[in-house]
Amino acid sequence: MVRFKRVLLKLSGESLMGKQGYGIDAGRLNDYAQQIKEAHEMGVQMGIVIGGGNIFRGLSGSQKGFDRVKGDQMGMCATVINALALSSAIGAIGVKSKVLTAIRMEPIGEYYTKWKAIEEMESGTICIFACGTGSPYFTTDTGASLRGIEIEADVMLKGTRVDGIYTADPEKDPTATKFTTITYDEIYNKGLKVMDLTATTMCKENSLPIYVFNMDVFGNLKRVLNGEDIGTLVL
Ligand code: UDP
């Protein structure tokens, strides 16, 4: 029994670089594509938002003297590069996908609308949403919250490199313990760094649950969809 009918999967651009310091690691990209194929074969409708941090982030650009809005636009272009790479990798293993962009850029991708996305997902095509929200000063986590809410996803699956939300950073504090479930308010009150506050607030206000799990372990996406409790549920 599959746990969800329609999901929004958020992948960070940073994870795409694998062990490289920059860009796209072909092994990691193919690993993600295979996991997405497994999920697709389970009959789950999927929308994917991918970040761009492996290529460019507006905020770090502005610290180096770039105009913030232009820097964010560069960051949004980075998400398009990643979306095209993911679409290509998924296509290479026989799964149909479509890149929908929040900023018009045909023929690279089609301009996003909720109804186009739902129609595509219902016919078995995976939708990859590029450019985040389409506006500067936002992140792709907020883009993922927005798209997740719009497409009426049952959950936002946030694929990260840790296996859930901890009381403290487990890479720095060996006494940190993992939450199985946690509320949005606890995230604010405990100052936990799960997503930026705008993204968390959007999920809270629109009752979109978030499931944080380690996407870098092969097979985990399928495990989550099968109902295995390997991460942390926020609701
Ligand atoms: N970005 C933006 N508006 C959005 C989404 C993203 O301006 O709605 C820009 C922003 O500069 C951000 C960059 O795109 O730093 C890459 O996205 P993000 O940092 O969220 O990528 P990730 O951390 O997931 O790799």
XYZ file of N, CA and C in Angstrom, residues 21-134:
342
model
N 33.347 19.505 -5.674
C 33.085 20.779 -4.990
C 32.094 21.655 -5.736
N 31.695 21.267 -6.923
C 30.906 22.165 -7.770
C 30.216 21.347 -8.866
N 29.099 21.821 -9.356
C 28.485 21.239 -10.548
C 27.725 19.949 -10.303
N 27.643 19.135 -11.339
C 26.784 17.957 -11.301
C 27.615 16.688 -11.342
N 27.435 15.834 -10.340
C 28.116 14.546 -10.298
C 27.215 13.528 -11.019
N 27.733 12.936 -12.093
C 26.903 12.058 -12.925
C 26.385 10.857 -12.136
N 27.213 10.342 -11.226
C 26.799 9.195 -10.422
C 25.616 9.531 -9.531
N 25.702 10.681 -8.843
C 24.621 11.115 -7.957
C 23.347 11.387 -8.769
N 23.520 12.028 -9.922
C 22.371 12.345 -10.779
C 21.647 11.055 -11.195
N 22.417 10.048 -11.600
C 21.812 8.792 -12.043
C 21.173 8.042 -10.885
N 21.790 8.129 -9.719
C 21.219 7.524 -8.512
C 19.831 8.127 -8.211
N 19.754 9.460 -8.274
C 18.470 10.125 -8.048
C 17.448 9.695 -9.102
N 17.908 9.662 -10.375
C 16.994 9.302 -11.470
C 16.429 7.893 -11.256
N 17.284 6.959 -10.825
C 16.828 5.584 -10.585
C 15.813 5.535 -9.456
N 16.075 6.281 -8.406
C 15.137 6.289 -7.276
C 13.788 6.894 -7.686
N 13.863 7.928 -8.529
C 12.633 8.570 -9.010
C 11.860 7.588 -9.900
N 12.595 6.809 -10.693
C 11.941 5.800 -11.535
C 11.210 4.763 -10.668
N 11.875 4.329 -9.590
C 11.247 3.352 -8.677
C 9.940 3.914 -8.104
N 9.979 5.193 -7.721
C 8.786 5.831 -7.146
C 7.689 5.926 -8.201
N 8.088 6.271 -9.414
C 7.138 6.399 -10.514
C 6.462 5.065 -10.802
N 7.252 3.994 -10.723
C 6.703 2.646 -10.989
C 5.714 2.207 -9.909
N 5.756 2.874 -8.762
C 4.790 2.561 -7.703
C 3.465 3.276 -7.954
N 3.415 4.090 -9.005
C 2.176 4.781 -9.351
C 1.995 6.115 -8.635
N 3.055 6.602 -8.014
C 2.961 7.880 -7.291
C 3.117 9.030 -8.291
N 2.230 10.008 -8.216
C 2.372 11.202 -9.067
C 3.436 12.096 -8.437
N 4.353 12.583 -9.277
C 5.484 13.313 -8.715
C 5.753 14.658 -9.375
N 5.894 15.673 -8.516
C 6.418 16.961 -8.949
C 7.747 17.129 -8.216
N 8.745 17.664 -8.899
C 10.068 17.794 -8.283
C 10.536 19.241 -8.369
N 11.029 19.753 -7.246
C 11.700 21.059 -7.262
C 13.159 20.797 -6.955
N 14.020 21.340 -7.772
C 15.451 21.148 -7.551
C 16.119 22.501 -7.330
N 17.058 22.537 -6.400
C 17.762 23.777 -6.083
C 18.875 24.070 -7.081
N 19.687 25.051 -6.750
C 20.762 25.449 -7.664
C 22.072 25.723 -6.956
N 22.113 25.387 -5.649
C 23.268 25.731 -4.821
C 24.588 25.113 -5.258
N 24.537 24.087 -6.096
C 25.771 23.484 -6.624
C 26.399 24.355 -7.711
N 25.632 25.346 -8.171
C 26.142 26.208 -9.249
C 26.235 27.664 -8.793
N 25.135 28.201 -8.289
C 25.164 29.609 -7.876
C 24.059 29.913 -6.878
N 24.391 30.700 -5.863
C 23.396 31.204 -4.900
C 23.479 32.723 -4.876
N 22.325 33.364 -4.999
C 22.276 34.825 -5.061
C 22.898 35.496 -3.850
N 22.627 34.935 -2.665
C 23.112 35.571 -1.438
C 24.636 35.559 -1.386
N 25.245 34.409 -1.724
C 26.719 34.390 -1.702
C 27.278 35.283 -2.797
N 26.547 35.388 -3.931
C 26.981 36.289 -5.000
C 26.974 37.727 -4.526
N 25.917 38.095 -3.770
C 25.809 39.502 -3.340
C 26.913 39.832 -2.336
N 27.363 38.810 -1.578
C 28.490 39.053 -0.654
C 29.785 39.323 -1.420
N 29.809 38.870 -2.682
C 31.015 39.127 -3.491
C 30.823 40.347 -4.395
N 29.752 41.079 -4.181
C 29.562 42.321 -4.924
C 28.554 42.267 -6.062
N 27.917 41.109 -6.289
C 26.882 41.038 -7.326
C 25.627 41.761 -6.842
N 24.897 42.337 -7.752
C 23.576 42.863 -7.433
C 22.707 41.693 -6.967
N 21.980 41.846 -5.863
C 21.253 40.720 -5.276
C 20.186 40.156 -6.237
N 19.456 41.056 -6.877
C 18.378 40.568 -7.760
C 18.979 39.817 -8.952
N 20.036 40.369 -9.532
C 20.675 39.668 -10.663
C 21.289 38.349 -10.180
N 21.864 38.386 -8.975
C 22.437 37.162 -8.404
C 21.374 36.091 -8.215
N 20.214 36.498 -7.710
C 19.127 35.532 -7.533
C 18.635 35.016 -8.892
N 18.626 35.908 -9.874
C 18.232 35.448 -11.220
C 19.243 34.429 -11.746
N 20.521 34.648 -11.431
C 21.542 33.660 -11.811
C 21.282 32.340 -11.086
N 20.909 32.434 -9.805
C 20.577 31.233 -9.030
C 19.398 30.492 -9.657
N 18.403 31.250 -10.099
C 17.233 30.613 -10.721
C 17.630 29.934 -12.030
N 18.546 30.569 -12.773
C 19.053 29.918 -14.005
C 19.775 28.614 -13.641
N 20.470 28.613 -12.499
C 21.169 27.390 -12.055
C 20.168 26.266 -11.823
N 18.998 26.598 -11.287
C 17.991 25.540 -11.064
C 17.504 24.969 -12.399
N 17.522 25.808 -13.440
C 17.097 25.327 -14.762
C 18.122 24.317 -15.293
N 19.396 24.615 -15.107
C 20.450 23.680 -15.545
C 20.258 22.328 -14.847
N 20.019 22.367 -13.542
C 19.818 21.119 -12.799
C 18.542 20.399 -13.234
N 17.493 21.168 -13.483
C 16.222 20.556 -13.906
C 16.395 19.845 -15.253
N 17.138 20.481 -16.156
C 17.369 19.859 -17.477
C 18.205 18.590 -17.323
N 19.201 18.651 -16.440
C 20.048 17.466 -16.211
C 19.208 16.322 -15.652
N 18.350 16.640 -14.695
C 17.523 15.588 -14.087
C 16.518 15.029 -15.102
N 15.921 15.910 -15.877
C 14.962 15.477 -16.891
C 15.643 14.557 -17.903
N 16.856 14.925 -18.266
C 17.605 14.123 -19.231
C 17.947 12.750 -18.642
N 18.368 12.731 -17.378
C 18.736 11.461 -16.734
C 17.515 10.558 -16.554
N 16.381 11.151 -16.246
C 15.150 10.359 -16.075
C 14.709 9.797 -17.434
N 14.812 10.668 -18.461
C 14.429 10.244 -19.823
C 15.294 9.099 -20.324
N 16.579 9.132 -19.960
C 17.517 8.106 -20.430
C 17.165 6.722 -19.892
N 16.412 6.671 -18.789
C 16.025 5.356 -18.263
C 14.525 5.101 -18.479
N 13.970 5.837 -19.459
C 12.641 5.493 -19.962
C 11.458 6.080 -19.211
N 11.688 7.137 -18.451
C 10.553 7.759 -17.749
C 10.322 9.156 -18.323
N 9.039 9.453 -18.580
C 8.723 10.753 -19.182
C 8.698 11.861 -18.125
N 9.312 12.997 -18.474
C 9.243 14.137 -17.558
C 9.129 15.415 -18.370
N 8.692 16.452 -17.701
C 8.561 17.751 -18.362
C 9.114 18.825 -17.434
N 9.923 19.722 -17.992
C 10.437 20.847 -17.204
C 9.450 22.007 -17.346
N 8.936 22.469 -16.208
C 8.034 23.621 -16.208
C 8.742 24.752 -15.476
N 8.836 25.904 -16.092
C 9.613 26.996 -15.513
C 8.705 28.117 -14.989
N 9.130 28.721 -13.888
C 8.359 29.824 -13.305
C 8.608 31.129 -14.067
N 9.628 31.136 -14.931
C 9.925 32.299 -15.780
C 9.867 31.787 -17.214
N 9.237 32.546 -18.089
C 9.102 32.076 -19.472
C 10.456 31.871 -20.122
N 10.712 30.718 -20.681
C 11.955 30.486 -21.431
C 11.792 29.361 -22.439
N 10.604 29.334 -23.108
C 10.441 28.338 -24.158
C 11.523 28.545 -25.200
N 12.106 27.525 -25.797
C 11.705 26.113 -25.729
C 12.457 25.302 -24.664
N 13.147 25.951 -23.739
C 13.890 25.189 -22.725
C 12.924 24.436 -21.808
N 11.870 25.107 -21.446
C 10.837 24.461 -20.628
C 9.530 25.164 -20.908
N 8.414 24.536 -20.520
C 7.121 25.196 -20.701
C 6.841 26.081 -19.494
N 6.097 27.129 -19.714
C 5.749 28.052 -18.632
C 4.791 27.338 -17.671
N 5.110 27.393 -16.388
C 4.335 26.660 -15.371
C 2.929 27.213 -15.182
N 1.960 26.320 -15.155
C 0.672 26.640 -14.526
C 0.280 25.426 -13.698
N -0.493 25.631 -12.684
C -0.959 24.535 -11.819
C -1.670 23.468 -12.654
N -2.524 23.929 -13.573
C -3.387 22.993 -14.287
C -2.596 22.151 -15.279
N -1.600 22.785 -15.893
C -0.731 22.014 -16.802
C 0.000 20.939 -15.999
N 0.502 21.334 -14.836
C 1.265 20.393 -14.004
C 0.381 19.211 -13.599
N -0.819 19.505 -13.145
C -1.696 18.416 -12.678
C -2.071 17.499 -13.843
N -2.358 18.100 -14.990
C -2.714 17.284 -16.165
C -1.561 16.339 -16.530
N -0.355 16.867 -16.512
C 0.829 16.045 -16.845
C 1.025 14.931 -15.820
N 0.945 15.282 -14.549
C 1.174 14.270 -13.506
C 0.107 13.185 -13.555
N -1.146 13.594 -13.826
C -2.213 12.589 -13.895
C -2.021 11.643 -15.064
N -1.318 12.117 -16.120
C -1.091 11.215 -17.258
C 0.247 10.464 -17.111
N 0.874 10.569 -15.941
C 2.069 9.761 -15.675
C 3.392 10.432 -16.006
N 3.342 11.729 -16.324
C 4.593 12.447 -16.592
C 5.077 13.107 -15.297
N 6.362 13.004 -15.043
C 6.930 13.668 -13.871
C 7.170 15.131 -14.222
N 6.749 16.040 -13.352
C 6.964 17.471 -13.614
C 8.146 17.953 -12.798
N 9.088 18.597 -13.458
C 10.234 19.179 -12.757
C 10.068 20.697 -12.817
N 9.904 21.280 -11.640
C 9.627 22.713 -11.560
C 10.930 23.480 -11.390
N 11.245 24.324 -12.348
C 12.502 25.073 -12.310
C 12.245 26.550 -12.017
N 13.276 27.247 -11.597
C 13.275 28.687 -11.267
C 12.670 28.976 -9.903
N 12.457 27.994 -9.065
C 11.874 28.244 -7.746
C 10.540 28.935 -7.878
N 10.391 30.060 -7.159
C 9.136 30.823 -7.221
C 9.108 31.751 -8.439
N 10.277 31.976 -9.044
C 10.366 32.916 -10.158
C 10.722 34.322 -9.685
